[in-house]
Tab-separated table of C-alpha atoms in Angstrom:
chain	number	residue	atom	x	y	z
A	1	UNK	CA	-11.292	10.587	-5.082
A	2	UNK	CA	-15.475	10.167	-4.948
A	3	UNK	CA	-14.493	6.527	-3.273
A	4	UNK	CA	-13.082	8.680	-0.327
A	5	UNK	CA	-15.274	10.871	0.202
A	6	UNK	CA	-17.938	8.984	0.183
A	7	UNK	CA	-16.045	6.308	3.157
A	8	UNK	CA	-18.619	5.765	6.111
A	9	UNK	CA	-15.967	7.205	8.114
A	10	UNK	CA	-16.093	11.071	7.720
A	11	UNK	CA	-13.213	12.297	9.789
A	12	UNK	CA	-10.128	12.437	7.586
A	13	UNK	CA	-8.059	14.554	5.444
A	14	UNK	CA	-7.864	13.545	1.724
A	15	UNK	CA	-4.094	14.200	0.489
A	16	UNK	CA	-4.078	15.067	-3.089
A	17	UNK	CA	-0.178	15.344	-4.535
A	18	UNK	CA	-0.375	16.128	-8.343
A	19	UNK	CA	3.551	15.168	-9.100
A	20	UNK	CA	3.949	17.395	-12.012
A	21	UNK	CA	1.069	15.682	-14.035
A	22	UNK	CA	0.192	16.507	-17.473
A	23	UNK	CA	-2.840	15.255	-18.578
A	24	UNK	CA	-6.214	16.419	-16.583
A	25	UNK	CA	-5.520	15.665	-13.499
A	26	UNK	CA	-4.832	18.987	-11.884
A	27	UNK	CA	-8.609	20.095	-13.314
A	28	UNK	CA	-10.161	16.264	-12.043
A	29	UNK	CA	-9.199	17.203	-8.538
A	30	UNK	CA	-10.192	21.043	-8.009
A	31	UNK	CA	-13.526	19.497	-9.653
A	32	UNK	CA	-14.037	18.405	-6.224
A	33	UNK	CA	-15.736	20.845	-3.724
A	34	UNK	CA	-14.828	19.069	-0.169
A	35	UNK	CA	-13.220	20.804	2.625
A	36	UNK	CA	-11.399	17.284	3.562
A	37	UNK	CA	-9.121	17.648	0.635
A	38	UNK	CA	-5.702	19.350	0.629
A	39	UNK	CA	-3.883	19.594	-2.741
A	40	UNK	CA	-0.355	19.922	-3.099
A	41	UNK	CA	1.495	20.189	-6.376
A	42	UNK	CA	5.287	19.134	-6.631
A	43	UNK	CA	5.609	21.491	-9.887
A	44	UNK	CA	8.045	19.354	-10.947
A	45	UNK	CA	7.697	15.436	-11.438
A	46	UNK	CA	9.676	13.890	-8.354
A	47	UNK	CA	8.706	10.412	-9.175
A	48	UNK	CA	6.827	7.925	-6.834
A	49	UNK	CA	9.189	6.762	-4.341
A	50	UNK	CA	9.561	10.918	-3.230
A	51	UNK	CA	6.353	11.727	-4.195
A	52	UNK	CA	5.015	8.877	-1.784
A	53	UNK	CA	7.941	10.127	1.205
A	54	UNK	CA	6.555	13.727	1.122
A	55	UNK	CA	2.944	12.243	1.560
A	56	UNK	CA	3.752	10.653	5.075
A	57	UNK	CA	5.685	13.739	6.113
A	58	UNK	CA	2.573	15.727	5.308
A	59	UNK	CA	0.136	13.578	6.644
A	60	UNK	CA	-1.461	14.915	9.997
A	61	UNK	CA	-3.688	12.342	10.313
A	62	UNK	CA	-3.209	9.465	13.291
A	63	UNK	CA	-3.009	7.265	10.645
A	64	UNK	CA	-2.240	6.915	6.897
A	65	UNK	CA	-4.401	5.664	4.370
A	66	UNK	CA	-2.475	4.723	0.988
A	67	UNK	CA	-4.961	5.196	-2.086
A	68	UNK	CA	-3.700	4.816	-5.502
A	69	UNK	CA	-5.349	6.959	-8.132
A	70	UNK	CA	-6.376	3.935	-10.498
A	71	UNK	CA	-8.357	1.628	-7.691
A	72	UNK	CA	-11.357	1.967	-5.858
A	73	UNK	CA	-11.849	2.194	-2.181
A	74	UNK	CA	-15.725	0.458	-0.742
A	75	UNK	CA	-17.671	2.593	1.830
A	76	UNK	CA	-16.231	0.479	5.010
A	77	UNK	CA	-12.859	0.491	4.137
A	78	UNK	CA	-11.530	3.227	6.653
A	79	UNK	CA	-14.442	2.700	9.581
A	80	UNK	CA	-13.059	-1.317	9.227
A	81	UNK	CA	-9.653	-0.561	9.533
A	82	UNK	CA	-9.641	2.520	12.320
A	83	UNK	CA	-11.892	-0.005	14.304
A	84	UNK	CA	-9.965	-2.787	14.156
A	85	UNK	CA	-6.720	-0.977	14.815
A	86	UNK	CA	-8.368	0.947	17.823
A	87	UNK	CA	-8.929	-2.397	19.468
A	88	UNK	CA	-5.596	-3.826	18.593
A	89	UNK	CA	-3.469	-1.072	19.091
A	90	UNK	CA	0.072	-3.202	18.669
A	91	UNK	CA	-0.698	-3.375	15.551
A	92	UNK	CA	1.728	-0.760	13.103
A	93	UNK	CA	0.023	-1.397	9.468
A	94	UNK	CA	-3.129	-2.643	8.391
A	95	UNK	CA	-4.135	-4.373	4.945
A	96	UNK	CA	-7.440	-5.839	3.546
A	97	UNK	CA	-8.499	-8.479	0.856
A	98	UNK	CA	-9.232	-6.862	-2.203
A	99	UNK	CA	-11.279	-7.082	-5.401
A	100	UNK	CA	-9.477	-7.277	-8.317
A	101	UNK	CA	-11.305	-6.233	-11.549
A	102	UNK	CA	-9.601	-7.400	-14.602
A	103	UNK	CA	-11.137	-7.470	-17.839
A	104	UNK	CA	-14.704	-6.903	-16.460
A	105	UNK	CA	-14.168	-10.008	-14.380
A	106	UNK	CA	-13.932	-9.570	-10.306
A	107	UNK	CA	-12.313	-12.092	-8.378
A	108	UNK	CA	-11.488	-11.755	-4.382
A	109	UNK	CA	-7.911	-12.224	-3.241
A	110	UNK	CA	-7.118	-13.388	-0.348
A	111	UNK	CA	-4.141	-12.786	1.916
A	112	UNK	CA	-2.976	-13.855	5.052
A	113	UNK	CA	-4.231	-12.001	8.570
A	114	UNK	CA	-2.382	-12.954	10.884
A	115	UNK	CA	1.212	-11.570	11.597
A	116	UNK	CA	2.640	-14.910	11.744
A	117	UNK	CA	1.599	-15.610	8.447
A	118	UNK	CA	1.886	-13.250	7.252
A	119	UNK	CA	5.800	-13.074	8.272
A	120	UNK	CA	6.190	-16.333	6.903
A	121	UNK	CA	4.303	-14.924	3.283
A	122	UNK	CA	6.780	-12.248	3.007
A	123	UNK	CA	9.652	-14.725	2.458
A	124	UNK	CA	7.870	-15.269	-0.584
A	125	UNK	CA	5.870	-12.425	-1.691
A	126	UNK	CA	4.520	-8.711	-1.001
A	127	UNK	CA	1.547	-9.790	1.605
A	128	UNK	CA	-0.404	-6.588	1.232
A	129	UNK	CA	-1.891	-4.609	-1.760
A	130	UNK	CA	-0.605	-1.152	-1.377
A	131	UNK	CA	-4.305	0.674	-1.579
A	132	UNK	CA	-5.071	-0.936	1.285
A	133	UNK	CA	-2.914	0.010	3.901
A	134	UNK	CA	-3.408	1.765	6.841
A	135	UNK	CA	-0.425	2.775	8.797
A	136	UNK	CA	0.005	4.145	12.613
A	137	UNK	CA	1.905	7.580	11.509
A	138	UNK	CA	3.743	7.487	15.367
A	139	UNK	CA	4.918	4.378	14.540
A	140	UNK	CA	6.476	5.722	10.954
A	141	UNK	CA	7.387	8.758	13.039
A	142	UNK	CA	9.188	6.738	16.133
A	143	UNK	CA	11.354	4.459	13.487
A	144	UNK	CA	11.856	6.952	10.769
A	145	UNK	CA	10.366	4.871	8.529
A	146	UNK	CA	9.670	5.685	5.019
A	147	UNK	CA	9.975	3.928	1.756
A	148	UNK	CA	13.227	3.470	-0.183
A	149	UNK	CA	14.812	5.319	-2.954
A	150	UNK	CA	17.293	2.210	-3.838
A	151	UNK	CA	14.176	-0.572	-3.847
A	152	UNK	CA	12.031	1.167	-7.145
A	153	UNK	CA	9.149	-1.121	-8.496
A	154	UNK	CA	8.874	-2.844	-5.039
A	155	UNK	CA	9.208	0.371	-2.369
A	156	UNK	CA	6.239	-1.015	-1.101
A	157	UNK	CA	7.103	-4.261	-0.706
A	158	UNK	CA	10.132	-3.274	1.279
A	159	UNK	CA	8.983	-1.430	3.482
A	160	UNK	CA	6.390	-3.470	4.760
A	161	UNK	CA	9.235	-5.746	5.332
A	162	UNK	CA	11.383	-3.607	7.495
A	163	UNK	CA	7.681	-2.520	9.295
A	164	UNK	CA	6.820	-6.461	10.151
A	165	UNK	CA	10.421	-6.652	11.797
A	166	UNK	CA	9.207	-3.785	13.972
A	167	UNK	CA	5.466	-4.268	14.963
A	168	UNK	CA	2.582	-6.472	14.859
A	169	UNK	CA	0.996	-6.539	11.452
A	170	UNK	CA	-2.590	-7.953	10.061
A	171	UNK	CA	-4.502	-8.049	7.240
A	172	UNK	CA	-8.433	-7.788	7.868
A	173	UNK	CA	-10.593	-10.560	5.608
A	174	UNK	CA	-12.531	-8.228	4.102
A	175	UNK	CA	-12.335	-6.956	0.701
A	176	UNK	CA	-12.547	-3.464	0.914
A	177	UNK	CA	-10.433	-2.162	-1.969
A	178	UNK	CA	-11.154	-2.549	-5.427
A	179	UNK	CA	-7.973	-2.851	-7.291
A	180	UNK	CA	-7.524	-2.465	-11.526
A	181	UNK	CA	-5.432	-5.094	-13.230
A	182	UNK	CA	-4.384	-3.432	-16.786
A	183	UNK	CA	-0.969	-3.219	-19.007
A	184	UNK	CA	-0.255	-0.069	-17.424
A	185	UNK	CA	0.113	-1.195	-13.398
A	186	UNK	CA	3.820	-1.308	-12.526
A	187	UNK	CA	3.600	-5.165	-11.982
A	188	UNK	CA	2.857	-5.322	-15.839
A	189	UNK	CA	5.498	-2.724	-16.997
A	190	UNK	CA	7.882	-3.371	-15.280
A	191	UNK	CA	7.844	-7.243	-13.763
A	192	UNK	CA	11.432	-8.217	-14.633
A	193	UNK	CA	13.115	-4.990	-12.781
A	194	UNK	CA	10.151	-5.300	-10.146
A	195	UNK	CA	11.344	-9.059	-10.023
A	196	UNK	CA	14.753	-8.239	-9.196
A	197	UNK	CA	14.290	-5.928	-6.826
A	198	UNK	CA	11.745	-7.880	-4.739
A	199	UNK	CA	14.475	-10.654	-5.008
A	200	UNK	CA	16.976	-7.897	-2.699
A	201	UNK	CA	13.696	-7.973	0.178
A	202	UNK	CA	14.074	-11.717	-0.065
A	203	UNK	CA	17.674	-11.708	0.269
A	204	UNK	CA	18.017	-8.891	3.218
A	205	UNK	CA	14.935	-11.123	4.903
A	206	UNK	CA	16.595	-14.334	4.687
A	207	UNK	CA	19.832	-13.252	6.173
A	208	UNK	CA	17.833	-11.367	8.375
A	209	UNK	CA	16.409	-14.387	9.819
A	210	UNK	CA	20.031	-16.043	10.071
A	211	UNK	CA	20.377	-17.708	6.828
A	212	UNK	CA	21.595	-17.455	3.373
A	213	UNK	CA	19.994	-17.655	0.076
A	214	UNK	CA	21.427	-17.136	-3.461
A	215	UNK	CA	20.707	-18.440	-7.224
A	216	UNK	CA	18.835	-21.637	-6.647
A	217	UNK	CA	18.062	-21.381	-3.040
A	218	UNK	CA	16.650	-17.822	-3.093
A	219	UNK	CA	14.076	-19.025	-6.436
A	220	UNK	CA	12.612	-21.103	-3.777
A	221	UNK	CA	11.621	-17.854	-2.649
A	222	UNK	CA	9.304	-16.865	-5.157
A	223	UNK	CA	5.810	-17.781	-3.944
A	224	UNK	CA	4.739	-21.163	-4.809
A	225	UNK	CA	1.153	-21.742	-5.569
A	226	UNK	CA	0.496	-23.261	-2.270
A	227	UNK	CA	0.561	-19.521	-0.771
């Protein structure tokens, strides 16, 4: 929350959605005195996938920032992004580089920014960390795009697919998200169900692209290390 309000860029709204939480998080947020925040609570836990969908119908913003309550967003992040997608307005959704802080080490991963690239890295693997997106909300809105209930573990994954298929896509070079690495990330919890649903994006994105993959051809579609 403080790495969002303290962005460069001042003009937002910061989307709080407690889904039914029951440690402190409810008392964390209202700690914050900021007129740019707007806190719903689900009452009930709806789980991530829903919880996620009712944040982009809520959204009134021209675009969508996704922040996950575990990483860290740097001052630039949103002036960088609106920028760049002001002056490349075929552009739909909008990653970064990130930092990622594991065991009090920091290393800087790098992904591909161009859309051709990244196209091609999608065959393979998710080509965007989900805190840093930025997404045109008329071009959710003029698709009726949102992420699946039937793709858990890798919603995010698979919807950036089905958005690449539609519009222009980038990540900038920067690394304006600080991301946490630790046992409790989804990745880590759940990798083999997270591994077999990111192998269904492969699939639907092979045949997509006119071809077939199964068993032994569709391994070949987990990301070698020349990514």
């Amino acid at each position: 929350i403080d790495s969002i309000l303290r962005q460069t860029y001042r003009d937002f709204e910061l989307l709080i959605i407690d889904d039914g939480s029951t440690d402190d998080s409810r008392e964390i947020s209202r700690a914050f005195d900021d007129p740019r925040i707007r806190r719903v609570e689900n009452g009930a836990n709806l789980g991530l996938i829903r919880t996620l969908n009712k944040g982009l119908e809520l959204a009134r913003g021209e675009h969508i920032a996704r922040m996950d309550g575990d990483d860290i967003s740097l001052p630039e992040r949103l002036d960088r992004q609106i920028a760049f997608m002001e002056q490349h307005p075929a552009i739909g959704i909008c990653g970064t580089w990130y930092e990622k802080l594991e065991n009090d080490r920091v290393s800087t991963v790098e992904l591909p920014t161009a859309h051709g690239a990244i196209r091609f890295f999608m065959l393979f693997d998710n080509p965007f960390q989900h805190s840093t997106m930025l997404i045109r909300r008329a071009f959710l809105q003029a698709h009726a795009l949102h992420f699946s209930l039937a793709h858990v573990h890798a919603e995010d994954y698979e919807l950036w697919s089905r958005c690449a298929e539609l519009t222009a896509t980038a990540n900038l070079p920067q690394a304006l998200v600080r991301y946490r690495a630790h046992p409790d990330n989804v990745s880590h919890r759940h990798q083999t169900a997270q591994g077999g649903t990111a192998d269904q994006v492969r699939r639907r994105q092979v045949h997509n692209r006119g071809t077939a993959a199964s068993g032994a051809g569709l391994r070949l579609h987990h990301r070698p290390a020349t990514c």
